[in-house]
Amino acid sequence: MVYIYTCKHTCTDISTVSAEFQRFEQPVKPDGSLSFLVVGDWGRKGSFNQTKVAHQMGRVAEELNIDFVVSTGDNFYNDGLASISDPAFEESFSDIYTAKSLEKQWYSVLGNHDYRGNVTAQLSQILQKKDNRWLCQRSFILSTEIADFFFVDTTPFVDKYFKKPSPHKYDWRGVLPRKQYLKGLLEDLELALGEPSTKWKIVVGHHTVRSIGYHGDTEELVKNLLPILQAHEVNMYLNGHDHCLQHIESTKSSLQFFTSGGGSKAWKGKSPYRTCEDNKFYYDGQGFMTLELTRAEAKIRFYDVSGQVLYNLDLSKNQYSAM
């Protein structure tokens, strides 16, 4: 797998308090297009149909000749990784996603369950040596010729993890003092999004901004992140956290919200708890998402655990049509 690493900002040790974004480069196909998978909330050592979803991911990835995989977080249940030698890394990742078509770079963010473990383990380059597909950072930028992806660390935004964490324990090394960390993260994100560009702008985070699922909207992100996404004409926000597949359309901009959190255990029958006239698609089972991008158009599909296409969306920067 090929990716070129550069560092736009001053790189800092992962244990220090910093929200500075590192930048990675991903080549496009010879025809200038990209194709990739999006999956979240998956790491359960193959249980809850994780292996079945992985099998279908491999089949579809081969059909699309994907360039990479995006993980929207909650990579290892229930409490992240204990250390860099935790066998859960192999049991939930390397030994599950074995298809040759999935031997591509995985770009991952942290979820709230990942913060319950040893966060520095998931961020460690030692894991990249164990399985060179693995790349996980708190926040970073992935640049291509036709799209820029902004991966955002959303867990530190959520108040309840700090105010009422019991019975869970969270690894906040590198995040405290929280106010300083979040301020720097938002400033760096806004600076990066503000760079002149005609590319697609796609933001990836673990937590929902908009959702009719079990967790619903994340109020802290609606308040602090959403205005930035709208102001800088972001095209898509990709997330997990709600264990479902979902598409919600923004009423105030061209921004589209996509949830892909069906990588293993789903909450079938538990949601939705609310209605939303802007909701275009909702499925409370297991599955994953695919995106095929050109400079002007995007094709989005949601697949279920058996590999059936549940939802098709053709999207441009100005308008879209759904089937």
PDB file of C-alpha atoms in Angstrom:
ATOM      1  CA  MET A   1       0.000   0.000   0.000  1.00  0.00           C
ATOM      2  CA  VAL A   2       1.284   3.419  -0.917  1.00  0.00           C
ATOM      3  CA  TYR A   3       0.813   6.677   0.882  1.00  0.00           C
ATOM      4  CA  ILE A   4       3.098   9.645   1.163  1.00  0.00           C
ATOM      5  CA  TYR A   5       3.499  11.298   4.519  1.00  0.00           C
ATOM      6  CA  THR A   6       4.140  14.955   5.025  1.00  0.00           C
ATOM      7  CA  CYS A   7       3.614  17.135   8.066  1.00  0.00           C
ATOM      8  CA  LYS A   8       2.033  20.515   7.505  1.00  0.00           C
ATOM      9  CA  HIS A   9       2.243  21.708  11.107  1.00  0.00           C
ATOM     10  CA  THR A  10       4.944  21.165  13.684  1.00  0.00           C
ATOM     11  CA  CYS A  11       4.684  17.483  14.617  1.00  0.00           C
ATOM     12  CA  THR A  12       4.439  16.816  18.334  1.00  0.00           C
ATOM     13  CA  ASP A  13       4.628  13.724  20.518  1.00  0.00           C
ATOM     14  CA  ILE A  14       1.227  12.053  20.880  1.00  0.00           C
ATOM     15  CA  SER A  15       1.308  12.420  24.648  1.00  0.00           C
ATOM     16  CA  THR A  16       1.497  16.210  24.562  1.00  0.00           C
ATOM     17  CA  VAL A  17      -1.469  18.540  24.537  1.00  0.00           C
ATOM     18  CA  SER A  18      -1.887  19.425  20.873  1.00  0.00           C
ATOM     19  CA  ALA A  19      -4.597  19.374  18.256  1.00  0.00           C
ATOM     20  CA  GLU A  20      -2.233  20.067  15.367  1.00  0.00           C
ATOM     21  CA  PHE A  21      -3.149  18.207  12.207  1.00  0.00           C
ATOM     22  CA  GLN A  22      -0.674  16.014  10.373  1.00  0.00           C
ATOM     23  CA  ARG A  23      -1.167  15.682   6.631  1.00  0.00           C
ATOM     24  CA  PHE A  24      -1.025  12.503   4.576  1.00  0.00           C
ATOM     25  CA  GLU A  25      -1.130  12.152   0.790  1.00  0.00           C
ATOM     26  CA  GLN A  26      -3.139   9.473  -1.025  1.00  0.00           C
ATOM     27  CA  PRO A  27      -2.781   8.930  -4.778  1.00  0.00           C
ATOM     28  CA  VAL A  28      -5.860   8.647  -6.990  1.00  0.00           C
ATOM     29  CA  LYS A  29      -6.481   6.050  -9.677  1.00  0.00           C
ATOM     30  CA  PRO A  30      -4.983   6.587 -13.158  1.00  0.00           C
ATOM     31  CA  ASP A  31      -8.346   7.974 -14.328  1.00  0.00           C
ATOM     32  CA  GLY A  32      -8.310  10.531 -11.500  1.00  0.00           C
ATOM     33  CA  SER A  33     -11.044   8.873  -9.422  1.00  0.00           C
ATOM     34  CA  LEU A  34     -11.172   7.459  -5.895  1.00  0.00           C
ATOM     35  CA  SER A  35     -13.145   4.648  -4.318  1.00  0.00           C
ATOM     36  CA  PHE A  36     -13.174   3.644  -0.650  1.00  0.00           C
ATOM     37  CA  LEU A  37     -15.157   1.953   2.103  1.00  0.00           C
ATOM     38  CA  VAL A  38     -16.432   3.491   5.342  1.00  0.00           C
ATOM     39  CA  VAL A  39     -17.082   1.314   8.402  1.00  0.00           C
ATOM     40  CA  GLY A  40     -17.430   2.073  12.093  1.00  0.00           C
ATOM     41  CA  ASP A  41     -18.072   0.504  15.488  1.00  0.00           C
ATOM     42  CA  TRP A  42     -16.573  -2.833  14.483  1.00  0.00           C
ATOM     43  CA  GLY A  43     -13.906  -4.252  16.815  1.00  0.00           C
ATOM     44  CA  ARG A  44     -15.558  -7.253  18.533  1.00  0.00           C
ATOM     45  CA  LYS A  45     -13.171 -10.122  17.746  1.00  0.00           C
ATOM     46  CA  GLY A  46     -15.444 -11.295  14.955  1.00  0.00           C
ATOM     47  CA  SER A  47     -18.637 -11.505  17.007  1.00  0.00           C
ATOM     48  CA  PHE A  48     -21.970  -9.798  16.301  1.00  0.00           C
ATOM     49  CA  ASN A  49     -21.528 -10.547  12.585  1.00  0.00           C
ATOM     50  CA  GLN A  50     -18.282  -8.603  12.324  1.00  0.00           C
ATOM     51  CA  THR A  51     -16.774 -11.409  10.224  1.00  0.00           C
ATOM     52  CA  LYS A  52     -19.806 -11.446   7.923  1.00  0.00           C
ATOM     53  CA  VAL A  53     -19.612  -7.705   7.375  1.00  0.00           C
ATOM     54  CA  ALA A  54     -15.867  -8.051   6.769  1.00  0.00           C
ATOM     55  CA  HIS A  55     -16.494 -10.743   4.153  1.00  0.00           C
ATOM     56  CA  GLN A  56     -18.894  -8.516   2.217  1.00  0.00           C
ATOM     57  CA  MET A  57     -16.504  -5.593   2.544  1.00  0.00           C
ATOM     58  CA  GLY A  58     -13.836  -7.714   0.895  1.00  0.00           C
ATOM     59  CA  ARG A  59     -16.144  -8.689  -1.961  1.00  0.00           C
ATOM     60  CA  VAL A  60     -17.292  -5.132  -2.658  1.00  0.00           C
ATOM     61  CA  ALA A  61     -13.771  -3.732  -2.231  1.00  0.00           C
ATOM     62  CA  GLU A  62     -12.584  -6.062  -4.981  1.00  0.00           C
ATOM     63  CA  GLU A  63     -15.412  -4.985  -7.288  1.00  0.00           C
ATOM     64  CA  LEU A  64     -14.610  -1.316  -6.772  1.00  0.00           C
ATOM     65  CA  ASN A  65     -10.828  -1.727  -6.626  1.00  0.00           C
ATOM     66  CA  ILE A  66     -10.815   0.510  -3.552  1.00  0.00           C
ATOM     67  CA  ASP A  67      -7.970   2.840  -2.692  1.00  0.00           C
ATOM     68  CA  PHE A  68      -8.377   2.836   1.100  1.00  0.00           C
ATOM     69  CA  VAL A  69     -10.739   2.262   4.037  1.00  0.00           C
ATOM     70  CA  VAL A  70     -12.056   4.878   6.465  1.00  0.00           C
ATOM     71  CA  SER A  71     -12.836   3.774  10.032  1.00  0.00           C
ATOM     72  CA  THR A  72     -15.187   6.080  11.930  1.00  0.00           C
ATOM     73  CA  GLY A  73     -14.043   4.891  15.357  1.00  0.00           C
ATOM     74  CA  ASP A  74     -14.897   2.561  18.216  1.00  0.00           C
ATOM     75  CA  ASN A  75     -12.242   0.349  16.732  1.00  0.00           C
ATOM     76  CA  PHE A  76     -11.870  -1.985  19.746  1.00  0.00           C
ATOM     77  CA  TYR A  77     -14.626  -2.937  22.186  1.00  0.00           C
ATOM     78  CA  ASN A  78     -15.457  -2.624  24.936  1.00  0.00           C
ATOM     79  CA  ASP A  79     -12.553  -0.633  26.335  1.00  0.00           C
ATOM     80  CA  GLY A  80     -10.093   0.060  23.546  1.00  0.00           C
ATOM     81  CA  LEU A  81      -6.658  -1.539  23.627  1.00  0.00           C
ATOM     82  CA  ALA A  82      -4.878  -2.197  26.923  1.00  0.00           C
ATOM     83  CA  SER A  83      -1.403  -1.876  25.390  1.00  0.00           C
ATOM     84  CA  ILE A  84       0.530  -2.199  22.143  1.00  0.00           C
ATOM     85  CA  SER A  85       0.729  -5.960  22.805  1.00  0.00           C
ATOM     86  CA  ASP A  86      -3.015  -6.404  23.366  1.00  0.00           C
ATOM     87  CA  PRO A  87      -4.083  -9.425  21.250  1.00  0.00           C
ATOM     88  CA  ALA A  88      -7.364  -7.627  20.497  1.00  0.00           C
ATOM     89  CA  PHE A  89      -5.533  -5.755  17.739  1.00  0.00           C
ATOM     90  CA  GLU A  90      -5.027  -8.965  15.787  1.00  0.00           C
ATOM     91  CA  GLU A  91      -8.260 -10.615  16.950  1.00  0.00           C
ATOM     92  CA  SER A  92     -10.463  -7.670  15.946  1.00  0.00           C
ATOM     93  CA  PHE A  93      -8.518  -6.246  12.999  1.00  0.00           C
ATOM     94  CA  SER A  94      -5.710  -8.209  11.342  1.00  0.00           C
ATOM     95  CA  ASP A  95      -7.398 -11.618  11.651  1.00  0.00           C
ATOM     96  CA  ILE A  96     -10.818 -10.327  10.538  1.00  0.00           C
ATOM     97  CA  TYR A  97     -10.214  -8.127   7.502  1.00  0.00           C
ATOM     98  CA  THR A  98      -8.193 -10.713   5.598  1.00  0.00           C
ATOM     99  CA  ALA A  99      -9.417 -10.210   2.025  1.00  0.00           C
ATOM    100  CA  LYS A 100      -6.677  -9.202  -0.374  1.00  0.00           C
ATOM    101  CA  SER A 101      -8.875  -6.336  -1.557  1.00  0.00           C
ATOM    102  CA  LEU A 102      -8.754  -4.893   1.993  1.00  0.00           C
ATOM    103  CA  GLU A 103      -4.965  -4.834   2.043  1.00  0.00           C
ATOM    104  CA  LYS A 104      -5.096  -1.078   1.644  1.00  0.00           C
ATOM    105  CA  GLN A 105      -4.432   1.784   4.027  1.00  0.00           C
ATOM    106  CA  TRP A 106      -6.976   2.115   6.846  1.00  0.00           C
ATOM    107  CA  TYR A 107      -7.407   5.708   8.047  1.00  0.00           C
ATOM    108  CA  SER A 108      -8.951   5.659  11.523  1.00  0.00           C
ATOM    109  CA  VAL A 109     -10.191   8.030  14.185  1.00  0.00           C
ATOM    110  CA  LEU A 110     -10.791   7.272  17.862  1.00  0.00           C
ATOM    111  CA  GLY A 111     -14.235   6.652  19.319  1.00  0.00           C
ATOM    112  CA  ASN A 112     -15.424   6.945  22.908  1.00  0.00           C
ATOM    113  CA  HIS A 113     -14.821   3.221  23.529  1.00  0.00           C
ATOM    114  CA  ASP A 114     -11.246   3.629  22.289  1.00  0.00           C
ATOM    115  CA  TYR A 115     -10.702   6.362  24.881  1.00  0.00           C
ATOM    116  CA  ARG A 116     -11.608   3.857  27.621  1.00  0.00           C
ATOM    117  CA  GLY A 117      -8.386   2.007  26.891  1.00  0.00           C
ATOM    118  CA  ASN A 118      -4.772   3.001  26.362  1.00  0.00           C
ATOM    119  CA  VAL A 119      -5.142   5.650  23.666  1.00  0.00           C
ATOM    120  CA  THR A 120      -1.421   5.894  22.990  1.00  0.00           C
ATOM    121  CA  ALA A 121      -1.438   2.199  22.034  1.00  0.00           C
ATOM    122  CA  GLN A 122      -3.800   2.813  19.111  1.00  0.00           C
ATOM    123  CA  LEU A 123      -1.763   5.830  18.039  1.00  0.00           C
ATOM    124  CA  SER A 124       1.548   3.973  18.278  1.00  0.00           C
ATOM    125  CA  GLN A 125       3.663   3.359  15.194  1.00  0.00           C
ATOM    126  CA  ILE A 126       4.434  -0.065  16.643  1.00  0.00           C
ATOM    127  CA  LEU A 127       0.957  -1.182  15.569  1.00  0.00           C
ATOM    128  CA  GLN A 128       1.751   0.036  12.062  1.00  0.00           C
ATOM    129  CA  LYS A 129       4.750  -2.306  12.088  1.00  0.00           C
ATOM    130  CA  LYS A 130       2.512  -5.193  13.164  1.00  0.00           C
ATOM    131  CA  ASP A 131       0.017  -4.432  10.395  1.00  0.00           C
ATOM    132  CA  ASN A 132       1.065  -1.716   7.971  1.00  0.00           C
ATOM    133  CA  ARG A 133      -2.532  -1.023   6.952  1.00  0.00           C
ATOM    134  CA  TRP A 134      -3.185   0.617  10.315  1.00  0.00           C
ATOM    135  CA  LEU A 135      -3.034   4.394  10.660  1.00  0.00           C
ATOM    136  CA  CYS A 136      -4.812   6.074  13.555  1.00  0.00           C
ATOM    137  CA  GLN A 137      -4.421   9.667  14.728  1.00  0.00           C
ATOM    138  CA  ARG A 138      -6.502  11.944  16.909  1.00  0.00           C
ATOM    139  CA  SER A 139      -7.014  14.472  14.102  1.00  0.00           C
ATOM    140  CA  PHE A 140      -5.336  14.642  10.706  1.00  0.00           C
ATOM    141  CA  ILE A 141      -5.779  15.530   7.035  1.00  0.00           C
ATOM    142  CA  LEU A 142      -5.777  13.150   4.097  1.00  0.00           C
ATOM    143  CA  SER A 143      -5.154  14.958   0.818  1.00  0.00           C
ATOM    144  CA  THR A 144      -5.822  13.682  -2.688  1.00  0.00           C
ATOM    145  CA  GLU A 145      -6.036  15.389  -6.084  1.00  0.00           C
ATOM    146  CA  ILE A 146      -9.839  15.508  -5.976  1.00  0.00           C
ATOM    147  CA  ALA A 147     -10.789  15.491  -2.276  1.00  0.00           C
ATOM    148  CA  ASP A 148      -9.482  16.513   1.122  1.00  0.00           C
ATOM    149  CA  PHE A 149     -10.512  14.508   4.184  1.00  0.00           C
ATOM    150  CA  PHE A 150     -10.406  16.132   7.622  1.00  0.00           C
ATOM    151  CA  PHE A 151     -10.393  13.561  10.433  1.00  0.00           C
ATOM    152  CA  VAL A 152     -11.560  15.111  13.707  1.00  0.00           C
ATOM    153  CA  ASP A 153     -11.212  13.841  17.273  1.00  0.00           C
ATOM    154  CA  THR A 154     -14.807  14.250  18.514  1.00  0.00           C
ATOM    155  CA  THR A 155     -14.795  12.380  21.846  1.00  0.00           C
ATOM    156  CA  PRO A 156     -13.208  15.229  23.876  1.00  0.00           C
ATOM    157  CA  PHE A 157     -16.108  17.510  22.860  1.00  0.00           C
ATOM    158  CA  VAL A 158     -18.697  15.451  24.747  1.00  0.00           C
ATOM    159  CA  ASP A 159     -19.311  16.798  28.253  1.00  0.00           C
ATOM    160  CA  LYS A 160     -20.705  13.629  29.841  1.00  0.00           C
ATOM    161  CA  TYR A 161     -17.439  11.728  29.442  1.00  0.00           C
ATOM    162  CA  PHE A 162     -15.820  14.289  31.730  1.00  0.00           C
ATOM    163  CA  LYS A 163     -18.681  15.187  34.099  1.00  0.00           C
ATOM    164  CA  LYS A 164     -20.223  11.723  34.583  1.00  0.00           C
ATOM    165  CA  PRO A 165     -17.695   9.144  33.402  1.00  0.00           C
ATOM    166  CA  SER A 166     -18.559   6.461  35.987  1.00  0.00           C
ATOM    167  CA  PRO A 167     -18.383   3.492  35.764  1.00  0.00           C
ATOM    168  CA  HIS A 168     -15.962   4.006  32.879  1.00  0.00           C
ATOM    169  CA  LYS A 169     -12.451   5.415  32.940  1.00  0.00           C
ATOM    170  CA  TYR A 170     -11.094   7.481  30.077  1.00  0.00           C
ATOM    171  CA  ASP A 171      -7.510   8.043  28.992  1.00  0.00           C
ATOM    172  CA  TRP A 172      -7.299  11.820  28.617  1.00  0.00           C
ATOM    173  CA  ARG A 173      -3.524  11.976  28.189  1.00  0.00           C
ATOM    174  CA  GLY A 174      -2.830  14.431  25.378  1.00  0.00           C
ATOM    175  CA  VAL A 175      -6.228  16.090  25.782  1.00  0.00           C
ATOM    176  CA  LEU A 176      -5.969  17.933  29.100  1.00  0.00           C
ATOM    177  CA  PRO A 177      -6.351  20.796  29.656  1.00  0.00           C
ATOM    178  CA  ARG A 178      -9.486  20.132  27.640  1.00  0.00           C
ATOM    179  CA  LYS A 179     -10.433  23.725  26.842  1.00  0.00           C
ATOM    180  CA  GLN A 180      -7.003  24.415  25.365  1.00  0.00           C
ATOM    181  CA  TYR A 181      -7.092  21.192  23.340  1.00  0.00           C
ATOM    182  CA  LEU A 182     -10.513  21.864  21.825  1.00  0.00           C
ATOM    183  CA  LYS A 183      -9.671  25.476  21.074  1.00  0.00           C
ATOM    184  CA  GLY A 184      -6.558  24.419  19.180  1.00  0.00           C
ATOM    185  CA  LEU A 185      -8.415  21.654  17.340  1.00  0.00           C
ATOM    186  CA  LEU A 186     -11.149  23.979  16.097  1.00  0.00           C
ATOM    187  CA  GLU A 187      -8.664  26.687  15.119  1.00  0.00           C
ATOM    188  CA  ASP A 188      -6.549  24.223  13.152  1.00  0.00           C
ATOM    189  CA  LEU A 189      -9.614  22.729  11.485  1.00  0.00           C
ATOM    190  CA  GLU A 190     -10.978  26.117  10.485  1.00  0.00           C
ATOM    191  CA  LEU A 191      -7.576  27.154   9.140  1.00  0.00           C
ATOM    192  CA  ALA A 192      -7.308  23.979   7.072  1.00  0.00           C
ATOM    193  CA  LEU A 193     -10.872  24.174   5.753  1.00  0.00           C
ATOM    194  CA  GLY A 194     -10.346  27.807   4.843  1.00  0.00           C
ATOM    195  CA  GLU A 195      -7.562  27.093   2.355  1.00  0.00           C
ATOM    196  CA  PRO A 196      -8.688  27.905  -1.217  1.00  0.00           C
ATOM    197  CA  SER A 197      -9.735  24.677  -2.895  1.00  0.00           C
ATOM    198  CA  THR A 198     -12.087  23.291  -5.533  1.00  0.00           C
ATOM    199  CA  LYS A 199     -11.836  19.769  -4.127  1.00  0.00           C
ATOM    200  CA  TRP A 200     -14.463  17.859  -2.217  1.00  0.00           C
ATOM    201  CA  LYS A 201     -14.323  18.655   1.489  1.00  0.00           C
ATOM    202  CA  ILE A 202     -15.159  15.619   3.614  1.00  0.00           C
ATOM    203  CA  VAL A 203     -14.969  15.659   7.412  1.00  0.00           C
ATOM    204  CA  VAL A 204     -14.757  12.412   9.373  1.00  0.00           C
ATOM    205  CA  GLY A 205     -15.524  12.047  13.084  1.00  0.00           C
ATOM    206  CA  HIS A 206     -16.783   9.345  15.383  1.00  0.00           C
ATOM    207  CA  HIS A 207     -19.755  11.111  16.927  1.00  0.00           C
ATOM    208  CA  THR A 208     -22.902  12.114  15.139  1.00  0.00           C
ATOM    209  CA  VAL A 209     -23.670  15.711  14.314  1.00  0.00           C
ATOM    210  CA  ARG A 210     -27.160  14.897  13.052  1.00  0.00           C
ATOM    211  CA  SER A 211     -28.884  11.546  13.687  1.00  0.00           C
ATOM    212  CA  ILE A 212     -32.313  10.054  14.346  1.00  0.00           C
ATOM    213  CA  GLY A 213     -30.658   6.970  15.845  1.00  0.00           C
ATOM    214  CA  TYR A 214     -30.156   5.837  19.431  1.00  0.00           C
ATOM    215  CA  HIS A 215     -27.694   8.595  20.364  1.00  0.00           C
ATOM    216  CA  GLY A 216     -29.308  11.329  18.285  1.00  0.00           C
ATOM    217  CA  ASP A 217     -27.599  14.648  17.610  1.00  0.00           C
ATOM    218  CA  THR A 218     -24.423  15.395  19.548  1.00  0.00           C
ATOM    219  CA  GLU A 219     -25.265  18.783  21.049  1.00  0.00           C
ATOM    220  CA  GLU A 220     -21.652  19.806  21.594  1.00  0.00           C
ATOM    221  CA  LEU A 221     -20.853  19.205  17.909  1.00  0.00           C
ATOM    222  CA  VAL A 222     -23.996  20.978  16.725  1.00  0.00           C
ATOM    223  CA  LYS A 223     -22.839  23.983  18.733  1.00  0.00           C
ATOM    224  CA  ASN A 224     -19.087  23.958  18.082  1.00  0.00           C
ATOM    225  CA  LEU A 225     -18.406  21.997  14.888  1.00  0.00           C
ATOM    226  CA  LEU A 226     -21.462  22.371  12.659  1.00  0.00           C
ATOM    227  CA  PRO A 227     -21.134  26.174  12.141  1.00  0.00           C
ATOM    228  CA  ILE A 228     -17.551  25.657  10.915  1.00  0.00           C
ATOM    229  CA  LEU A 229     -18.613  22.915   8.499  1.00  0.00           C
ATOM    230  CA  GLN A 230     -21.365  25.103   7.079  1.00  0.00           C
ATOM    231  CA  ALA A 231     -19.229  28.242   6.881  1.00  0.00           C
ATOM    232  CA  HIS A 232     -16.551  26.469   4.858  1.00  0.00           C
ATOM    233  CA  GLU A 233     -18.960  24.627   2.547  1.00  0.00           C
ATOM    234  CA  VAL A 234     -18.047  21.103   3.627  1.00  0.00           C
ATOM    235  CA  ASN A 235     -19.746  18.580   1.355  1.00  0.00           C
ATOM    236  CA  MET A 236     -20.003  15.559   3.656  1.00  0.00           C
ATOM    237  CA  TYR A 237     -19.683  14.607   7.301  1.00  0.00           C
ATOM    238  CA  LEU A 238     -18.996  10.891   7.879  1.00  0.00           C
ATOM    239  CA  ASN A 239     -19.432   9.357  11.337  1.00  0.00           C
ATOM    240  CA  GLY A 240     -20.160   6.249  13.365  1.00  0.00           C
ATOM    241  CA  HIS A 241     -21.302   6.078  17.032  1.00  0.00           C
ATOM    242  CA  ASP A 242     -24.925   5.251  16.206  1.00  0.00           C
ATOM    243  CA  HIS A 243     -24.873   1.583  15.213  1.00  0.00           C
ATOM    244  CA  CYS A 244     -26.811   2.058  12.002  1.00  0.00           C
ATOM    245  CA  LEU A 245     -26.594   3.275   8.415  1.00  0.00           C
ATOM    246  CA  GLN A 246     -28.084   6.687   7.776  1.00  0.00           C
ATOM    247  CA  HIS A 247     -28.264   9.731   5.502  1.00  0.00           C
ATOM    248  CA  ILE A 248     -29.552  13.133   6.620  1.00  0.00           C
ATOM    249  CA  GLU A 249     -29.613  16.232   4.436  1.00  0.00           C
ATOM    250  CA  SER A 250     -28.774  19.677   5.791  1.00  0.00           C
ATOM    251  CA  THR A 251     -31.455  22.346   5.413  1.00  0.00           C
ATOM    252  CA  LYS A 252     -29.012  25.256   5.669  1.00  0.00           C
ATOM    253  CA  SER A 253     -26.258  24.189   3.268  1.00  0.00           C
ATOM    254  CA  SER A 254     -25.229  21.499   0.802  1.00  0.00           C
ATOM    255  CA  LEU A 255     -23.750  19.469   3.668  1.00  0.00           C
ATOM    256  CA  GLN A 256     -24.780  15.803   3.801  1.00  0.00           C
ATOM    257  CA  PHE A 257     -24.550  13.691   6.983  1.00  0.00           C
ATOM    258  CA  PHE A 258     -23.712   9.988   6.632  1.00  0.00           C
ATOM    259  CA  THR A 259     -23.598   7.492   9.495  1.00  0.00           C
ATOM    260  CA  SER A 260     -21.729   4.224   8.952  1.00  0.00           C
ATOM    261  CA  GLY A 261     -21.657   2.547  12.348  1.00  0.00           C
ATOM    262  CA  GLY A 262     -22.847  -0.955  11.472  1.00  0.00           C
ATOM    263  CA  GLY A 263     -19.531  -2.819  11.502  1.00  0.00           C
ATOM    264  CA  SER A 264     -20.644  -5.345  14.120  1.00  0.00           C
ATOM    265  CA  LYS A 265     -23.234  -5.042  16.896  1.00  0.00           C
ATOM    266  CA  ALA A 266     -26.324  -3.161  15.736  1.00  0.00           C
ATOM    267  CA  TRP A 267     -29.227  -1.762  17.735  1.00  0.00           C
ATOM    268  CA  LYS A 268     -31.959  -3.250  15.601  1.00  0.00           C
ATOM    269  CA  GLY A 269     -35.378  -2.282  16.909  1.00  0.00           C
ATOM    270  CA  LYS A 270     -34.053   0.205  19.482  1.00  0.00           C
ATOM    271  CA  SER A 271     -34.277   3.230  17.226  1.00  0.00           C
ATOM    272  CA  PRO A 272     -35.124   5.621  15.694  1.00  0.00           C
ATOM    273  CA  TYR A 273     -36.543   7.481  18.662  1.00  0.00           C
ATOM    274  CA  ARG A 274     -37.367  10.603  16.702  1.00  0.00           C
ATOM    275  CA  THR A 275     -38.529  11.694  13.301  1.00  0.00           C
ATOM    276  CA  CYS A 276     -36.754  14.112  11.016  1.00  0.00           C
ATOM    277  CA  GLU A 277     -38.058  15.415   7.713  1.00  0.00           C
ATOM    278  CA  ASP A 278     -34.469  15.818   6.525  1.00  0.00           C
ATOM    279  CA  ASN A 279     -33.748  12.102   6.977  1.00  0.00           C
ATOM    280  CA  LYS A 280     -33.348  10.416   3.583  1.00  0.00           C
ATOM    281  CA  PHE A 281     -32.367   6.901   4.674  1.00  0.00           C
ATOM    282  CA  TYR A 282     -32.180   4.931   7.906  1.00  0.00           C
ATOM    283  CA  TYR A 283     -31.335   1.263   8.537  1.00  0.00           C
ATOM    284  CA  ASP A 284     -30.843  -0.133  12.044  1.00  0.00           C
ATOM    285  CA  GLY A 285     -28.855  -3.214  11.033  1.00  0.00           C
ATOM    286  CA  GLN A 286     -25.261  -4.114  10.238  1.00  0.00           C
ATOM    287  CA  GLY A 287     -23.383  -3.040   7.136  1.00  0.00           C
ATOM    288  CA  PHE A 288     -21.034  -0.494   5.622  1.00  0.00           C
ATOM    289  CA  MET A 289     -20.785   2.355   3.131  1.00  0.00           C
ATOM    290  CA  THR A 290     -18.932   2.902  -0.141  1.00  0.00           C
ATOM    291  CA  LEU A 291     -17.991   6.108  -1.930  1.00  0.00           C
ATOM    292  CA  GLU A 292     -16.808   6.547  -5.510  1.00  0.00           C
ATOM    293  CA  LEU A 293     -15.522  10.032  -6.264  1.00  0.00           C
ATOM    294  CA  THR A 294     -14.610  12.018  -9.342  1.00  0.00           C
ATOM    295  CA  ARG A 295     -13.894  15.751  -9.358  1.00  0.00           C
ATOM    296  CA  ALA A 296     -17.557  16.609  -9.869  1.00  0.00           C
ATOM    297  CA  GLU A 297     -19.600  13.602  -8.789  1.00  0.00           C
ATOM    298  CA  ALA A 298     -19.935  11.120  -5.966  1.00  0.00           C
ATOM    299  CA  LYS A 299     -21.723   7.796  -5.808  1.00  0.00           C
ATOM    300  CA  ILE A 300     -22.654   6.587  -2.333  1.00  0.00           C
ATOM    301  CA  ARG A 301     -23.994   3.150  -1.472  1.00  0.00           C
ATOM    302  CA  PHE A 302     -25.004   1.459   1.761  1.00  0.00           C
ATOM    303  CA  TYR A 303     -24.698  -2.344   1.970  1.00  0.00           C
ATOM    304  CA  ASP A 304     -26.162  -4.717   4.548  1.00  0.00           C
ATOM    305  CA  VAL A 305     -24.501  -7.745   6.186  1.00  0.00           C
ATOM    306  CA  SER A 306     -25.446  -9.975   3.261  1.00  0.00           C
ATOM    307  CA  GLY A 307     -23.974  -7.589   0.704  1.00  0.00           C
ATOM    308  CA  GLN A 308     -27.262  -6.260  -0.624  1.00  0.00           C
ATOM    309  CA  VAL A 309     -27.393  -2.633  -1.705  1.00  0.00           C
ATOM    310  CA  LEU A 310     -29.858  -0.815   0.547  1.00  0.00           C
ATOM    311  CA  TYR A 311     -29.471   2.745  -0.714  1.00  0.00           C
ATOM    312  CA  ASN A 312     -27.963   4.572  -3.693  1.00  0.00           C
ATOM    313  CA  LEU A 313     -27.122   8.248  -3.819  1.00  0.00           C
ATOM    314  CA  ASP A 314     -25.690  10.263  -6.702  1.00  0.00           C
ATOM    315  CA  LEU A 315     -24.213  13.492  -5.412  1.00  0.00           C
ATOM    316  CA  SER A 316     -22.611  16.544  -6.974  1.00  0.00           C
ATOM    317  CA  LYS A 317     -21.360  19.670  -5.302  1.00  0.00           C
ATOM    318  CA  ASN A 318     -24.587  21.441  -6.213  1.00  0.00           C
ATOM    319  CA  GLN A 319     -27.325  18.846  -6.122  1.00  0.00           C
ATOM    320  CA  TYR A 320     -28.026  15.156  -5.632  1.00  0.00           C
ATOM    321  CA  SER A 321     -30.525  12.450  -6.504  1.00  0.00           C
ATOM    322  CA  ALA A 322     -31.327   9.420  -4.324  1.00  0.00           C
ATOM    323  CA  MET A 323     -32.756   6.007  -5.214  1.00  0.00           C
TER     324      MET A 323
END
